[in-house]
Amino acid sequence: AKQAIGGIAKLKHQTTGEYKTLNVEYNQLDPLLRATGNLDGDVNDEKTGYSPFPGNINQLLFKLDAYSDALNRTKGLMPEFVNPKYKDDAKTVFKKPTRLECM
């Protein structure tokens, strides 16, 4: 629980009743849970010690052969980038330490 990874959620539109299964970004997961009845948000289950909301590391593979070929070709290297979160619109102070990310 409380890890900086998103989660896969099945959401229901309250007006239309339509369901969607989608990724909820890590910074939106806890507020979403609190707003929809889990008043404690994302906390570890007392019995298992794990979050009841499985994390999503954004890897959904449809063509494993093509993925394997790409890994072999690039030797698994992926470009990295920094995605800073700022405290204000002036973007002079970080909200929290920045981390490396990759797509």
C-alpha atoms as an extended CHARMM CRD file, in Angstrom:
* protein
*
       103  EXT
         1         1  ALA       CA              0.0000000000        0.0000000000        0.0000000000  PROA      1               0.0000000000
         2         2  LYS       CA              0.9510000000        3.6310000000       -0.4990000000  PROA      2               0.0000000000
         3         3  GLN       CA              3.4860000000        2.8050000000       -3.2180000000  PROA      3               0.0000000000
         4         4  ALA       CA              4.0170000000        5.2000000000       -6.1150000000  PROA      4               0.0000000000
         5         5  ILE       CA              2.5050000000        2.8620000000       -8.7160000000  PROA      5               0.0000000000
         6         6  GLY       CA             -0.9050000000        3.0310000000      -10.3250000000  PROA      6               0.0000000000
         7         7  GLY       CA             -3.5980000000        0.4130000000      -10.1180000000  PROA      7               0.0000000000
         8         8  ILE       CA             -6.0410000000       -1.2170000000      -12.4940000000  PROA      8               0.0000000000
         9         9  ALA       CA             -9.5970000000       -0.3140000000      -11.4890000000  PROA      9               0.0000000000
        10        10  LYS       CA            -13.0630000000       -1.1840000000      -12.7480000000  PROA      10              0.0000000000
        11        11  LEU       CA            -15.0670000000        2.0210000000      -12.4580000000  PROA      11              0.0000000000
        12        12  LYS       CA            -18.8110000000        2.4860000000      -12.8580000000  PROA      12              0.0000000000
        13        13  HSD       CA            -20.2850000000        5.7650000000      -14.1120000000  PROA      13              0.0000000000
        14        14  GLN       CA            -22.9630000000        6.7310000000      -11.5920000000  PROA      14              0.0000000000
        15        15  THR       CA            -25.3290000000        8.2240000000      -14.1740000000  PROA      15              0.0000000000
        16        16  THR       CA            -25.0430000000        5.8770000000      -17.1670000000  PROA      16              0.0000000000
        17        17  GLY       CA            -24.0780000000        2.6850000000      -15.3290000000  PROA      17              0.0000000000
        18        18  GLU       CA            -21.2970000000        2.1560000000      -17.8780000000  PROA      18              0.0000000000
        19        19  TYR       CA            -18.2220000000        0.2540000000      -16.6250000000  PROA      19              0.0000000000
        20        20  LYS       CA            -14.6330000000        0.9640000000      -17.6330000000  PROA      20              0.0000000000
        21        21  THR       CA            -11.5100000000       -0.9080000000      -16.6360000000  PROA      21              0.0000000000
        22        22  LEU       CA             -8.5170000000        1.3980000000      -16.6930000000  PROA      22              0.0000000000
        23        23  ASN       CA             -5.2860000000        2.4660000000      -15.0420000000  PROA      23              0.0000000000
        24        24  VAL       CA             -5.5940000000        4.9130000000      -12.1540000000  PROA      24              0.0000000000
        25        25  GLU       CA             -2.3510000000        6.8370000000      -11.6370000000  PROA      25              0.0000000000
        26        26  TYR       CA             -0.6490000000        6.4550000000       -8.2730000000  PROA      26              0.0000000000
        27        27  ASN       CA             -1.3370000000       10.0400000000       -7.2060000000  PROA      27              0.0000000000
        28        28  GLN       CA             -5.0820000000        9.5630000000       -7.8410000000  PROA      28              0.0000000000
        29        29  LEU       CA             -5.5700000000        6.0670000000       -6.3930000000  PROA      29              0.0000000000
        30        30  ASP       CA             -5.7380000000        6.9440000000       -2.6850000000  PROA      30              0.0000000000
        31        31  PRO       CA             -8.1470000000        9.9110000000       -3.1970000000  PROA      31              0.0000000000
        32        32  LEU       CA            -10.3260000000        7.7230000000       -5.4600000000  PROA      32              0.0000000000
        33        33  LEU       CA            -10.5150000000        4.9830000000       -2.8330000000  PROA      33              0.0000000000
        34        34  ARG       CA            -11.3830000000        7.4620000000       -0.0940000000  PROA      34              0.0000000000
        35        35  ALA       CA            -14.1010000000        9.0550000000       -2.2460000000  PROA      35              0.0000000000
        36        36  THR       CA            -15.7170000000        5.6980000000       -3.0500000000  PROA      36              0.0000000000
        37        37  GLY       CA            -16.1080000000        4.1550000000        0.3900000000  PROA      37              0.0000000000
        38        38  ASN       CA            -12.6240000000        3.0210000000        1.4880000000  PROA      38              0.0000000000
        39        39  LEU       CA            -12.2200000000        5.7160000000        4.1140000000  PROA      39              0.0000000000
        40        40  ASP       CA             -8.6630000000        4.6550000000        4.9930000000  PROA      40              0.0000000000
        41        41  GLY       CA             -7.5860000000        4.7200000000        1.3430000000  PROA      41              0.0000000000
        42        42  ASP       CA             -4.8790000000        2.3190000000        0.2190000000  PROA      42              0.0000000000
        43        43  VAL       CA             -3.7550000000        0.4810000000        3.3650000000  PROA      43              0.0000000000
        44        44  ASN       CA             -2.3450000000       -3.0010000000        3.8530000000  PROA      44              0.0000000000
        45        45  ASP       CA             -4.7680000000       -5.7950000000        4.6940000000  PROA      45              0.0000000000
        46        46  GLU       CA             -4.3960000000       -6.7960000000        8.3600000000  PROA      46              0.0000000000
        47        47  LYS       CA             -4.3680000000      -10.5450000000        7.5810000000  PROA      47              0.0000000000
        48        48  THR       CA             -2.0370000000      -10.6290000000        4.5610000000  PROA      48              0.0000000000
        49        49  GLY       CA              0.0250000000       -7.4920000000        5.0630000000  PROA      49              0.0000000000
        50        50  TYR       CA             -0.5350000000       -6.5560000000        1.4020000000  PROA      50              0.0000000000
        51        51  SER       CA             -2.6690000000       -3.9430000000       -0.2850000000  PROA      51              0.0000000000
        52        52  PRO       CA             -5.9670000000       -5.3830000000       -1.5610000000  PROA      52              0.0000000000
        53        53  PHE       CA             -5.4960000000       -3.1930000000       -4.6390000000  PROA      53              0.0000000000
        54        54  PRO       CA             -2.9220000000       -4.7590000000       -6.9800000000  PROA      54              0.0000000000
        55        55  GLY       CA             -0.4170000000       -2.3680000000       -8.5250000000  PROA      55              0.0000000000
        56        56  ASN       CA              0.0290000000       -1.7590000000      -12.2170000000  PROA      56              0.0000000000
        57        57  ILE       CA              3.4990000000       -1.3950000000      -13.6960000000  PROA      57              0.0000000000
        58        58  ASN       CA              2.0810000000       -0.6350000000      -17.1490000000  PROA      58              0.0000000000
        59        59  GLN       CA              3.1410000000       -3.8200000000      -18.9030000000  PROA      59              0.0000000000
        60        60  LEU       CA              0.3900000000       -5.4680000000      -20.8820000000  PROA      60              0.0000000000
        61        61  LEU       CA              1.8350000000       -7.7010000000      -23.5810000000  PROA      61              0.0000000000
        62        62  PHE       CA             -0.0920000000       -8.9000000000      -26.6030000000  PROA      62              0.0000000000
        63        63  LYS       CA              2.6890000000       -9.9810000000      -28.9480000000  PROA      63              0.0000000000
        64        64  LEU       CA              5.3440000000      -11.6140000000      -26.8150000000  PROA      64              0.0000000000
        65        65  ASP       CA              7.4890000000      -12.5720000000      -29.8380000000  PROA      65              0.0000000000
        66        66  ALA       CA              7.7290000000       -8.9270000000      -30.9760000000  PROA      66              0.0000000000
        67        67  TYR       CA              8.4680000000       -7.8140000000      -27.4030000000  PROA      67              0.0000000000
        68        68  SER       CA             11.1990000000      -10.4290000000      -27.0860000000  PROA      68              0.0000000000
        69        69  ASP       CA             12.7170000000       -9.3200000000      -30.4090000000  PROA      69              0.0000000000
        70        70  ALA       CA             12.7600000000       -5.6890000000      -29.2030000000  PROA      70              0.0000000000
        71        71  LEU       CA             14.4390000000       -6.6940000000      -25.9390000000  PROA      71              0.0000000000
        72        72  ASN       CA             17.0770000000       -8.6650000000      -27.8230000000  PROA      72              0.0000000000
        73        73  ARG       CA             17.6840000000       -5.8120000000      -30.2780000000  PROA      73              0.0000000000
        74        74  THR       CA             18.0090000000       -3.1230000000      -27.5620000000  PROA      74              0.0000000000
        75        75  LYS       CA             19.5300000000       -5.4220000000      -24.9290000000  PROA      75              0.0000000000
        76        76  GLY       CA             16.6960000000       -4.2290000000      -22.6800000000  PROA      76              0.0000000000
        77        77  LEU       CA             17.8860000000       -0.6270000000      -22.5810000000  PROA      77              0.0000000000
        78        78  MET       CA             15.1740000000        2.0400000000      -22.4360000000  PROA      78              0.0000000000
        79        79  PRO       CA             15.5660000000        5.8180000000      -22.5300000000  PROA      79              0.0000000000
        80        80  GLU       CA             14.9890000000        7.4350000000      -19.1590000000  PROA      80              0.0000000000
        81        81  PHE       CA             13.5200000000       10.8240000000      -18.3390000000  PROA      81              0.0000000000
        82        82  VAL       CA             12.7790000000       12.9420000000      -15.2990000000  PROA      82              0.0000000000
        83        83  ASN       CA              9.1900000000       13.8970000000      -14.5240000000  PROA      83              0.0000000000
        84        84  PRO       CA              9.4480000000       16.5250000000      -11.7540000000  PROA      84              0.0000000000
        85        85  LYS       CA              6.4910000000       17.5160000000       -9.6040000000  PROA      85              0.0000000000
        86        86  TYR       CA              6.5780000000       21.1800000000       -8.6150000000  PROA      86              0.0000000000
        87        87  LYS       CA              5.0140000000       22.9520000000       -5.6210000000  PROA      87              0.0000000000
        88        88  ASP       CA              3.7300000000       25.8940000000       -7.6400000000  PROA      88              0.0000000000
        89        89  ASP       CA              3.2900000000       27.3210000000      -11.1370000000  PROA      89              0.0000000000
        90        90  ALA       CA              6.6490000000       29.1250000000      -10.9600000000  PROA      90              0.0000000000
        91        91  LYS       CA              8.3220000000       25.6890000000      -11.0520000000  PROA      91              0.0000000000
        92        92  THR       CA             11.1710000000       26.7820000000       -8.8110000000  PROA      92              0.0000000000
        93        93  VAL       CA             10.6230000000       24.3670000000       -5.9090000000  PROA      93              0.0000000000
        94        94  PHE       CA             10.0620000000       20.6090000000       -6.1260000000  PROA      94              0.0000000000
        95        95  LYS       CA              7.0110000000       19.1570000000       -4.3850000000  PROA      95              0.0000000000
        96        96  LYS       CA              9.0540000000       16.0570000000       -3.5640000000  PROA      96              0.0000000000
        97        97  PRO       CA             12.2480000000       14.4140000000       -4.8350000000  PROA      97              0.0000000000
        98        98  THR       CA             12.1720000000       13.6310000000       -8.5460000000  PROA      98              0.0000000000
        99        99  ARG       CA             12.7620000000       10.1340000000       -9.8500000000  PROA      99              0.0000000000
       100       100  LEU       CA             13.8690000000        8.6160000000      -13.1200000000  PROA      100             0.0000000000
       101       101  GLU       CA             11.1090000000        7.1260000000      -15.2560000000  PROA      101             0.0000000000
       102       102  CYS       CA             10.9600000000        5.3450000000      -18.5810000000  PROA      102             0.0000000000
       103       103  MET       CA              8.2670000000        4.5180000000      -21.1380000000  PROA      103             0.0000000000
